[in-house]
Coordinates of C-alpha atoms in Angstrom, one line a residue:
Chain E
X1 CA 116.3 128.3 92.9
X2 CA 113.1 126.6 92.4
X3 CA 113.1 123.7 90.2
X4 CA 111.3 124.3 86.7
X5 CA 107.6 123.6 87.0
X6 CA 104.6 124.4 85.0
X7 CA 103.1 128.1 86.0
X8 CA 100.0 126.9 86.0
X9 CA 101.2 124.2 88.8
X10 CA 103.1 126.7 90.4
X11 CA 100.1 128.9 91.2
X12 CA 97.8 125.9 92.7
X13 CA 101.0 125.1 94.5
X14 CA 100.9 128.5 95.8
X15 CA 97.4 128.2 96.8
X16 CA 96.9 125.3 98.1
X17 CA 99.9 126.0 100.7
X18 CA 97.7 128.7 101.8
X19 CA 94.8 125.8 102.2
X20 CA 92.9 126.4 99.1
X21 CA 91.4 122.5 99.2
X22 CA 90.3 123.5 95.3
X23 CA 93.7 124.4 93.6
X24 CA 95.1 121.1 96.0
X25 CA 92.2 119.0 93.9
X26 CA 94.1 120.2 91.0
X27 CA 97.2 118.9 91.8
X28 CA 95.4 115.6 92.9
X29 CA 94.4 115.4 89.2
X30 CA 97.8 116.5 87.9
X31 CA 99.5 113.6 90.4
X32 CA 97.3 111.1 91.3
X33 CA 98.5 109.0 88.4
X34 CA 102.2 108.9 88.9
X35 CA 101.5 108.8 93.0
X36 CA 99.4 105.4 92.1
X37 CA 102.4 104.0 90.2
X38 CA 104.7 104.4 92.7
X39 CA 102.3 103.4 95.5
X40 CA 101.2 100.0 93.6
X41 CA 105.0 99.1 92.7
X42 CA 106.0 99.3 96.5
X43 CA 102.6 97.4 98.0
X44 CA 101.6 95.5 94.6
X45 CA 98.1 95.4 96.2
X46 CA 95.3 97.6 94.5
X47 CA 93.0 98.2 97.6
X48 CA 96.5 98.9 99.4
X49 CA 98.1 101.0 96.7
X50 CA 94.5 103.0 96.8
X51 CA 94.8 103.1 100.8
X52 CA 98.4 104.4 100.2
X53 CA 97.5 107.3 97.5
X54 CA 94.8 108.5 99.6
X55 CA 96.5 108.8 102.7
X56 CA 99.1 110.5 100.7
X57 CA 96.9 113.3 99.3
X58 CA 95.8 113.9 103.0
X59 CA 98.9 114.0 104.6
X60 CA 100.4 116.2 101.6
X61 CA 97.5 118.6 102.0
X62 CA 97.9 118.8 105.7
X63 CA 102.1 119.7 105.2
X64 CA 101.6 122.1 102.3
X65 CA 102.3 125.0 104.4
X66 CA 105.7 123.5 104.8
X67 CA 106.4 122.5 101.1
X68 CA 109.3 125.4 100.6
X69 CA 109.6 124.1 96.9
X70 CA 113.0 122.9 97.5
X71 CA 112.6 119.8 95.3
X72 CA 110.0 119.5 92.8
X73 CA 106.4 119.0 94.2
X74 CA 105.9 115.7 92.3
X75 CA 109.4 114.6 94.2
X76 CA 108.1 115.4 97.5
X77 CA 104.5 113.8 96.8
X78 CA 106.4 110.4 95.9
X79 CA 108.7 110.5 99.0
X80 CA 105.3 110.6 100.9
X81 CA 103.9 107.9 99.2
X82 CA 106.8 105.8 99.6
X83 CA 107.3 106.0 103.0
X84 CA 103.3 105.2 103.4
X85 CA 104.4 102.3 101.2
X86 CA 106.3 101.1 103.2
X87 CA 104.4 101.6 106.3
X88 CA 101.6 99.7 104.3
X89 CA 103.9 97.3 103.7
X90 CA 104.7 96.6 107.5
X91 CA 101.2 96.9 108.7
X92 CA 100.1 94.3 106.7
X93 CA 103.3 91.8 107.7
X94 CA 102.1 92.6 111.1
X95 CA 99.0 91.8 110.9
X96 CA 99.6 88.8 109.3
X97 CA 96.7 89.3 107.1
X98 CA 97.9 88.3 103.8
X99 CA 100.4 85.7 105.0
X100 CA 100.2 83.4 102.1
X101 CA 100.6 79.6 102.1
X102 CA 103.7 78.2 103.3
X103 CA 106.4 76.9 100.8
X104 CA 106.8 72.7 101.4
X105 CA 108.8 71.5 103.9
X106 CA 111.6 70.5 101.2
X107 CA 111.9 73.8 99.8
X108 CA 112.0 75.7 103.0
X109 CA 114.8 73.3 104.1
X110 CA 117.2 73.5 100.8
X111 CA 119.2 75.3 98.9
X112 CA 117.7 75.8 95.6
X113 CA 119.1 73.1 93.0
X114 CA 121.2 75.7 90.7
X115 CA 122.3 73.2 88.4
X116 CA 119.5 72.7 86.3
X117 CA 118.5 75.7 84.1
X118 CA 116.8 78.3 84.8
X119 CA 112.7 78.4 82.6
X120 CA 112.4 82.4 84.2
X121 CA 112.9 83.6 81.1
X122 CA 111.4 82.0 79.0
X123 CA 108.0 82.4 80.5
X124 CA 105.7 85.0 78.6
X125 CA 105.8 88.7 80.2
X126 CA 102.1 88.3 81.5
X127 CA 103.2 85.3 83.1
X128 CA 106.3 86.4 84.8
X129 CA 104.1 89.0 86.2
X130 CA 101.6 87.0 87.2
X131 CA 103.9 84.8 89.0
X132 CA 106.1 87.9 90.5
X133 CA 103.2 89.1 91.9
X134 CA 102.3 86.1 93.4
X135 CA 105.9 85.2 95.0
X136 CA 106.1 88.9 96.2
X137 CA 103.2 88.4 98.3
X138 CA 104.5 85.4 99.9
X139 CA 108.0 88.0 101.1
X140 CA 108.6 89.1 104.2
X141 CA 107.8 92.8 104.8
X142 CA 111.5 93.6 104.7
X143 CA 112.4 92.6 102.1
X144 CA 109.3 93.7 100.1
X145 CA 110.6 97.1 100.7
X146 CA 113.9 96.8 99.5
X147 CA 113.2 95.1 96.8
X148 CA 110.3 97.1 95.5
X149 CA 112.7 100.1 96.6
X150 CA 115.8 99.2 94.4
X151 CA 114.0 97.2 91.5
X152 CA 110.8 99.3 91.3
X153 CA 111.6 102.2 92.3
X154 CA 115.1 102.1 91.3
X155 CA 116.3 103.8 94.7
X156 CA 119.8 103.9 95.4
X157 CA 121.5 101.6 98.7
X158 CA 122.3 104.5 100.1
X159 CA 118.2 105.5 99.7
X160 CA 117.0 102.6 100.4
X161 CA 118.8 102.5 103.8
X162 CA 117.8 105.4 104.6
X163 CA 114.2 104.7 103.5
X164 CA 113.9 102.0 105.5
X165 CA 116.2 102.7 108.5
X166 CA 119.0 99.8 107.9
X167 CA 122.5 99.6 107.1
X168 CA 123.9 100.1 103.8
X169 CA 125.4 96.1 103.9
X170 CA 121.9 95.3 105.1
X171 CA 120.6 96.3 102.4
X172 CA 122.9 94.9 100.1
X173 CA 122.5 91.1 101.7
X174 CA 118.9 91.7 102.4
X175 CA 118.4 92.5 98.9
X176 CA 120.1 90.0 97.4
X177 CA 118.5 87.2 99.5
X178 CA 114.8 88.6 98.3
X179 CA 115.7 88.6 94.9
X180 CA 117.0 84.9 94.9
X181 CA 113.7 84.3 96.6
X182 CA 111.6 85.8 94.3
X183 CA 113.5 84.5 91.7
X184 CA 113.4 80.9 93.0
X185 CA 110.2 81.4 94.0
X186 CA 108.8 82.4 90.2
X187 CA 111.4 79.4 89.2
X188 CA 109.6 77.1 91.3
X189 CA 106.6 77.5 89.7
X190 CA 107.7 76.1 86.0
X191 CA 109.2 72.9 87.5
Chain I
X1 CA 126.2 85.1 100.8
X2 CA 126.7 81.8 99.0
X3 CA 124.8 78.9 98.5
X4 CA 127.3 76.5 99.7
X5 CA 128.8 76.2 96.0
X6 CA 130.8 79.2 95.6
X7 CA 128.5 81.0 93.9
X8 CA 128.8 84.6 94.6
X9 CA 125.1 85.3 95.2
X10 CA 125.1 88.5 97.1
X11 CA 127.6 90.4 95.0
X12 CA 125.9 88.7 92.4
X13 CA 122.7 91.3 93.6
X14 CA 125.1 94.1 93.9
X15 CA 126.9 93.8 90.3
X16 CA 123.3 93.8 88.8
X17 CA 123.4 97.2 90.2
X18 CA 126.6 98.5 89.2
X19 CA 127.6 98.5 93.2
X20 CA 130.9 97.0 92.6
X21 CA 134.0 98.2 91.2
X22 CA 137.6 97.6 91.4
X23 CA 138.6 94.1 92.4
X24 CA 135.0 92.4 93.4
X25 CA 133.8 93.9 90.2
X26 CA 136.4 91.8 88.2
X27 CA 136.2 88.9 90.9
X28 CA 132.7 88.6 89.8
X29 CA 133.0 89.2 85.7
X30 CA 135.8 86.5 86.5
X31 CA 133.4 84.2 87.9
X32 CA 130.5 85.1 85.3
X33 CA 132.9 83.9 82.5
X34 CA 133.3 80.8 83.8
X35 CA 129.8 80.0 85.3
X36 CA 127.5 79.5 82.9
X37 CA 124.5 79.1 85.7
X38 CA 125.8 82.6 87.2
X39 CA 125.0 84.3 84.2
X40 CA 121.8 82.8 83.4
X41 CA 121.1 84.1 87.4
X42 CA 122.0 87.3 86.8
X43 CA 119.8 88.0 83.6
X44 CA 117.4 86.4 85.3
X45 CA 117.3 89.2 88.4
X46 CA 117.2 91.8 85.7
X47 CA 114.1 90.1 83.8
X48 CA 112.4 90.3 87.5
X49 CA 114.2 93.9 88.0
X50 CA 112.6 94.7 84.7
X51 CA 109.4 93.2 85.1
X52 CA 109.0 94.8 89.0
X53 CA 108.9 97.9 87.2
X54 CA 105.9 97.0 84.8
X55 CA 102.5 95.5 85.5
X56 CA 101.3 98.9 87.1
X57 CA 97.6 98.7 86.9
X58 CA 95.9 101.9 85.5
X59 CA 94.7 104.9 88.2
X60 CA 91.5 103.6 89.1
X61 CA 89.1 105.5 87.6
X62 CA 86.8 106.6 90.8
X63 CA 90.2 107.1 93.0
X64 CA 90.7 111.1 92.7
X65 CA 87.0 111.8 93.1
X66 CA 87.5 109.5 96.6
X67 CA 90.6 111.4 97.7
X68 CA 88.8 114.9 96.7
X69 CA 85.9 114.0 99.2
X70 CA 87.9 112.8 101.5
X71 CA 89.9 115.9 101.4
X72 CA 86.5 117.7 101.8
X73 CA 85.4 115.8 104.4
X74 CA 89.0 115.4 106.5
X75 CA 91.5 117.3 105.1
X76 CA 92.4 119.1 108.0
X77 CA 90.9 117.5 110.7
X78 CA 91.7 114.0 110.8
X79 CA 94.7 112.1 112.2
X80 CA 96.6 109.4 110.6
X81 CA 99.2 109.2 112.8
X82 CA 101.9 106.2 113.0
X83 CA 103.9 104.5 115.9
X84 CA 107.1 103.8 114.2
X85 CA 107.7 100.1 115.8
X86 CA 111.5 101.6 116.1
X87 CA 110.6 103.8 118.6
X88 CA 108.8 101.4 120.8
X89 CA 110.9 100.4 123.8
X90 CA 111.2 97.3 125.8
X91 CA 109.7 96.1 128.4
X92 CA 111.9 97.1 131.5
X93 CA 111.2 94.4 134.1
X94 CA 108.8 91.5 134.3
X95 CA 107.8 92.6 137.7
X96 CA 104.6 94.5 137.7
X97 CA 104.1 97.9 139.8
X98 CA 100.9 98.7 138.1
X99 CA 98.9 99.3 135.0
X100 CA 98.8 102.6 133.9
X101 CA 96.8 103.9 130.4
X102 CA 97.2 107.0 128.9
X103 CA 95.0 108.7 126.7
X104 CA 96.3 110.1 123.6
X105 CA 94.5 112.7 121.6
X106 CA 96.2 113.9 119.1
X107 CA 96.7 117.6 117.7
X108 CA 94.5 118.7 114.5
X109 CA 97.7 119.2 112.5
X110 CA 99.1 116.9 111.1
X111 CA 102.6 116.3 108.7
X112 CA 103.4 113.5 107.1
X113 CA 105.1 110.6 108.7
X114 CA 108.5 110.0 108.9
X115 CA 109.8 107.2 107.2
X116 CA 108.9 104.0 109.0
X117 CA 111.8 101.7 109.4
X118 CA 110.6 98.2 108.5
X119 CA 111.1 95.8 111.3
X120 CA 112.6 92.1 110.5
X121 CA 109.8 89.7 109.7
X122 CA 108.3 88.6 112.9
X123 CA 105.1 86.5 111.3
X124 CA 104.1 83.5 112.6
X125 CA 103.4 81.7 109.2
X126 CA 105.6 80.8 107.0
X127 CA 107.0 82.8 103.9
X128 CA 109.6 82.9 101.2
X129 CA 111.8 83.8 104.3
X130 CA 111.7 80.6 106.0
X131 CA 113.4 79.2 102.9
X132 CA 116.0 81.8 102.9
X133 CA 116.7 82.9 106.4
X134 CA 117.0 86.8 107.5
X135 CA 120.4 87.7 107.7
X136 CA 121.8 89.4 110.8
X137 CA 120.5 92.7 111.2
X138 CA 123.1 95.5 111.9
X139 CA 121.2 97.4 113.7
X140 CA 118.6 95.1 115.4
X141 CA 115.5 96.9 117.1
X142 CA 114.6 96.7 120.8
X143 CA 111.2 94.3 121.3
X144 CA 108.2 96.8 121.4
X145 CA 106.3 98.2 124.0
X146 CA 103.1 96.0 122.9
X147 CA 100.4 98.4 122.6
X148 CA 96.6 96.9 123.0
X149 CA 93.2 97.2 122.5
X150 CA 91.3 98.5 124.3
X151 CA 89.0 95.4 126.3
X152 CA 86.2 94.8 128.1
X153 CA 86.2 92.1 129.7
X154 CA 89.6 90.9 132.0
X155 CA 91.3 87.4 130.7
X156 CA 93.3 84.8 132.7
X157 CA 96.8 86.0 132.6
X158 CA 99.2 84.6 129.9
X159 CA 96.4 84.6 127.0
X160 CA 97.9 85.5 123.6
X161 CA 97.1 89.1 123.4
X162 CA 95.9 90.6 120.9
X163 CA 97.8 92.6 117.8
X164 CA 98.3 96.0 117.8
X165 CA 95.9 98.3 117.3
X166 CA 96.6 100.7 115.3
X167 CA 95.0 103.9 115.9
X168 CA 93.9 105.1 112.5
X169 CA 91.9 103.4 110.0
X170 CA 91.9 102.8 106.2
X171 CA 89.0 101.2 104.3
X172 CA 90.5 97.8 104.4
X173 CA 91.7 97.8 107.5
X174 CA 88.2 97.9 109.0
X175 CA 86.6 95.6 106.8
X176 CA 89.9 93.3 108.3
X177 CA 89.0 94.7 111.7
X178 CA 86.0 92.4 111.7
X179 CA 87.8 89.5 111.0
X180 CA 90.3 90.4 113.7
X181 CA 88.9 87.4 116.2
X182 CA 90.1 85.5 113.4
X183 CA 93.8 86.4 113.4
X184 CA 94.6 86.1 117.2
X185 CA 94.7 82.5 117.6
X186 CA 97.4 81.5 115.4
X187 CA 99.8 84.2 116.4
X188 CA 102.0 83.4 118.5
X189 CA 102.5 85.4 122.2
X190 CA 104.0 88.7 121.6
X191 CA 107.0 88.9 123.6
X192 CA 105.6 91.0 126.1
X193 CA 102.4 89.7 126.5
X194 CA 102.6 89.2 130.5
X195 CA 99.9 89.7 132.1
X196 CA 98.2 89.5 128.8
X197 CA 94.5 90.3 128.5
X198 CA 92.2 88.8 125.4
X199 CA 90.5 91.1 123.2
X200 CA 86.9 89.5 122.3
X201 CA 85.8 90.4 118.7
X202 CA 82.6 92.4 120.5
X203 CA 84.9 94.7 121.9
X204 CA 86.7 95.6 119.2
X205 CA 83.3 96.9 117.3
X206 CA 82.8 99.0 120.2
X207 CA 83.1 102.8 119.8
X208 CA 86.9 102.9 121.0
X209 CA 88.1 101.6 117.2
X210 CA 88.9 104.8 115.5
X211 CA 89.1 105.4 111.8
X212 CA 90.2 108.4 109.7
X213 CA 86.8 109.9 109.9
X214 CA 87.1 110.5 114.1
X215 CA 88.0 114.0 114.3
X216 CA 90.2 113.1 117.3
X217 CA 91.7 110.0 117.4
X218 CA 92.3 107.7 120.8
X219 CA 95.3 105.3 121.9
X220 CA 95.6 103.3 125.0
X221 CA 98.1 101.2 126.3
X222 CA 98.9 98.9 129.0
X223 CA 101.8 99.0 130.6
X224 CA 103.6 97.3 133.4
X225 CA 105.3 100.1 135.2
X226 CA 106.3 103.4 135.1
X227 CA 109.1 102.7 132.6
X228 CA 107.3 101.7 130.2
X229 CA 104.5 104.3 130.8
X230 CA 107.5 107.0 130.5
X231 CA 108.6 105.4 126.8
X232 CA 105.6 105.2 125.7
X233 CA 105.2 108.8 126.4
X234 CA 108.6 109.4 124.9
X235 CA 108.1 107.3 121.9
X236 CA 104.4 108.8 121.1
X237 CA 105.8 112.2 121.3
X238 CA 109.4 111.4 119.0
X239 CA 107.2 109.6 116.4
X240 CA 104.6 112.5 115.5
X241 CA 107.2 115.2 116.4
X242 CA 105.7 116.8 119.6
X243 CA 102.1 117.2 117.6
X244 CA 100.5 114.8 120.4
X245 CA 98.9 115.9 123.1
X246 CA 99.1 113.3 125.8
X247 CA 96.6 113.2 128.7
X248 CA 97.0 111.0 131.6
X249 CA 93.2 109.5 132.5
X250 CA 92.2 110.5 135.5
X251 CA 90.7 107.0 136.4
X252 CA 94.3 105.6 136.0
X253 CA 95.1 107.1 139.3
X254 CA 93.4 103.9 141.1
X255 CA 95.5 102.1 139.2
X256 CA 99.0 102.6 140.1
X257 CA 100.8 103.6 143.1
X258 CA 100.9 107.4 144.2
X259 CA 104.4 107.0 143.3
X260 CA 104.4 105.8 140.3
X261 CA 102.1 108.3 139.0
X262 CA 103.9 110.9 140.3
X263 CA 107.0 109.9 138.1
X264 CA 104.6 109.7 135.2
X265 CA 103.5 112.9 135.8
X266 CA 106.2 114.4 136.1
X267 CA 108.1 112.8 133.0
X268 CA 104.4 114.3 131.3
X269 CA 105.7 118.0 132.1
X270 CA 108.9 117.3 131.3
X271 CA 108.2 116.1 127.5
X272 CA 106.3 119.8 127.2
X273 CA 104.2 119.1 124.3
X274 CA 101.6 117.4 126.9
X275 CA 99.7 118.2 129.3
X276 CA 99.3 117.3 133.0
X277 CA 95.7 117.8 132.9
X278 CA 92.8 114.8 133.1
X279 CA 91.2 115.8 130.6
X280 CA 88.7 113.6 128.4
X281 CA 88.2 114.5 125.2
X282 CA 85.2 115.9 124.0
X283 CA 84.5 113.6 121.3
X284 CA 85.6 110.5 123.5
X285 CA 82.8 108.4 123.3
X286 CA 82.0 107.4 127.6
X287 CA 82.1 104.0 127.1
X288 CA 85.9 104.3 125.3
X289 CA 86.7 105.4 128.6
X290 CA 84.7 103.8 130.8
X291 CA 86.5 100.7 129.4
X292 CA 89.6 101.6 129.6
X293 CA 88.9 101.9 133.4
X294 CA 88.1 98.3 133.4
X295 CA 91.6 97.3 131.7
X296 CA 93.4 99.1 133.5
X297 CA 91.5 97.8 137.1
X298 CA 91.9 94.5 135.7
X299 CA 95.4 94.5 134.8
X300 CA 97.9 95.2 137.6
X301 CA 99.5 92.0 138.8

């Protein structure tokens, strides 16, 4: 049975599997938004997140013909912007492009001092975001995904290794160990 | 994972999201009750868990009228097609029979890629991940098969070599493409980079750097014997599901020994969804080709 969906949406579906580019624009308007959303909380980049919605549209024209309407359309649109993401995501680690500036010698060294208290929260929203963005950037590609997978995205383990091609315990460690870092990271900054 | 202070860290991360039950659930609630900096932790993960969902910056404005004219311009025609890293293989032997290229041209149609597993961090700089080391991987990847661009001029062997290239395009990656020259120097060796051969920043701009607009995108590779040619064959048709039509250059054939191309072309008609042919693609621009020639003359060891 075909998941509920607007008739309207159903019929440029319908077309544009047939390769009607017009009725496709349509669902570019009806999508674009929420396909931008997911694509900016995985890559947290805006010239990325707008490489990533594009290159969606394109491939999700190109495979309309095999869109069988098993899962809603908006469902299948944001698998294929996450896993673009995530290539995104690794291209840019491998290119080394926006490595940022290394953390001091002391830091990389240590174990964080958990003693003293943490000042995470009490930093305004607009500059816990500022900061998160910041010590995102400075994660290795890995764990960018996973965490922007689970905390973003709010993808299951069991998605996220699948996603992403790791073991379910992989992701478990490998997620906790970004989210310490971001957290220290974002930490760091208010000592 | 700990820090050293029995702090249960990792299950820490996996109570936040309700992944524990039964004894490691209480083990932790245990714990939480009686550490006061555990707590604090773990409301601070769900202020960042909260806050990574937020912060979304609004569709920018011009962004659908860019996608429709790119669907107008491309929709059908152009290639975006990925080389999983997973499905790179290894090198097979450090002893050298021969450099063999192979053209790739890939088919009009196009579905969208397959998830891409994300490899372990392999930069050179530093990052958050320095501070906290990776952890063992379960399932660690084979080293790639390094794939190259596309030179002009030969180098002395054992130069870094240059990143991938990747065969498709966006916006930003050729605005970084200039700036390539840039990046080689402080990355270190790729593990395969035997033999290596420099990329200079001229050669780069030539016509053999593709981007979304080339109707018919073109890959080349170096590789040191007819293993590796083989995988790469394998791994370019696995990773865009058979829609690659691979053609071996004919100009290669100087380049490696009778025998060796006979394996290659053989494990060509084997894979089915290429072709034996030498063929040049239409839209090939002469010099691409002409230069491969010249890496893969320069290259054999």
């Amino acid at each position: 049975m075909l998941p509920a969906m607007d008739v309207s949406e159903a019929t440029w579906i319908e077309r544009a599997r047939k390769g009607d580019r017009r009725a496709f624009d349509r669902l570019v308007d009806a999508h674009a938004a929420a396909v931008w959303r997911v694509a900016w909380r995985i890559v947290r980049h805006r010239e990325d997140a707008e490489d990533v919605v594009q290159e969606t549209f394109l491939a999700a024209f190109r495979s309309m013909p095999e869109f069988r309407g098993e899962a809603a359309f908006s469902t299948w649109l944001h698998q294929i912007a996450r896993s673009r993401a995530l290539n995104h995501l690794q291209r840019a680690s491998e290119r080394g492009r926006r490595a940022s500036a290394p953390l001091d010698a002391d830091r990389e060294e240590s174990v964080p001092d958990r003693r003293e208290p943490s000042p995470l929260r009490a930093l305004e929203s607009k500059e816990l975001l500022r900061r998160l963005a910041e010590c995102f950037e400075k994660l290795p590609a890995p764990w960018k995904a996973v965490l922007a997978l689970r905390d973003a995205e709010s993808l299951s383990y069991e998605a996220i290794a699948e996603a992403v091609g790791i073991e379910l315990g992989t992701v478990r460690s490998r997620l906790a160990r970004a989210r310490f870092a971001l957290k220290d990271c974002v930490d760091g900054g208010t000592r | 994972m700990s820090d050293g202070s029995d702090h249960p860290l990792e299950s820490l991360s996996a109570y936040l999201d309700g992944e524990l039950e039964g004894a490691p659930a209480a083990e932790v609630r245990a714990h939480l009750e009686r550490c006061a900096r555990c707590r604090g932790d773990l409301d601070d993960l769900r202020a960042i868990a909260a806050a990574m969902k937020e912060g979304a910056p609004p569709l920018p404005g011009e962004l659908t009228d860019r996608i429709k004219s790119r669907l107008a311009r491309e929709g059908a025609g152009a290639t975006v097609v990925r080389f999983p890293r997973r499905l790179w293989i290894p090198s097979a032997a450090a002893a050298t029979i021969g450099a063999v290229a192979l053209l790739a041209i890939v088919t009009l149609r196009q579905r969208p890629a397959e998830p891409v597993p994300i490899e372990p961090e392999t930069q050179a700089s530093k990052t958050l991940a320095d501070a906290h080391p990776p952890e063992p991987e379960a399932k660690r990847d084979a080293p790639p098969l390094r794939k190259r661009v596309a030179v002009k001029e030969p180098a002395p062997r054992n130069a870094p070599a240059p990143p991938p290239r990747f065969d498709a395009m966006t916006r930003s990656e050729a605005d970084e493409r200039r700036n390539l020259a840039a990046s080689d120097a402080p990355r270190a060796a790729p593990p395969m980079a035997v033999g290596g051969v420099a990329a200079s920043r001229e050669a780069r701009t030539r016509p053999c750097d593709f981007d979304l607009a080339t109707p018919l995108a073109g890959w080349t590779w170096t590789v040191r014997d007819r293993t590796e040619a083989i995988a790469a064959l394998r791994a370019a048709v696995a990773s865009t599901d058979g829609r690659v039509r691979l053609v071996l250059d004919p100009a290669f054939e100087v380049a490696g020994s009778p025998s060796d191309l006979a394996a290659i072309r053989s494990a060509i008609e084997r894979l089915g969804a290429v072709t034996p042919d030498p063929v040049e693609s239409p839209s090939e621009p002469a010099e691409c080709v002409r230069r491969v020639v010249r890496l893969a003359e320069a290259s054999p060891e």
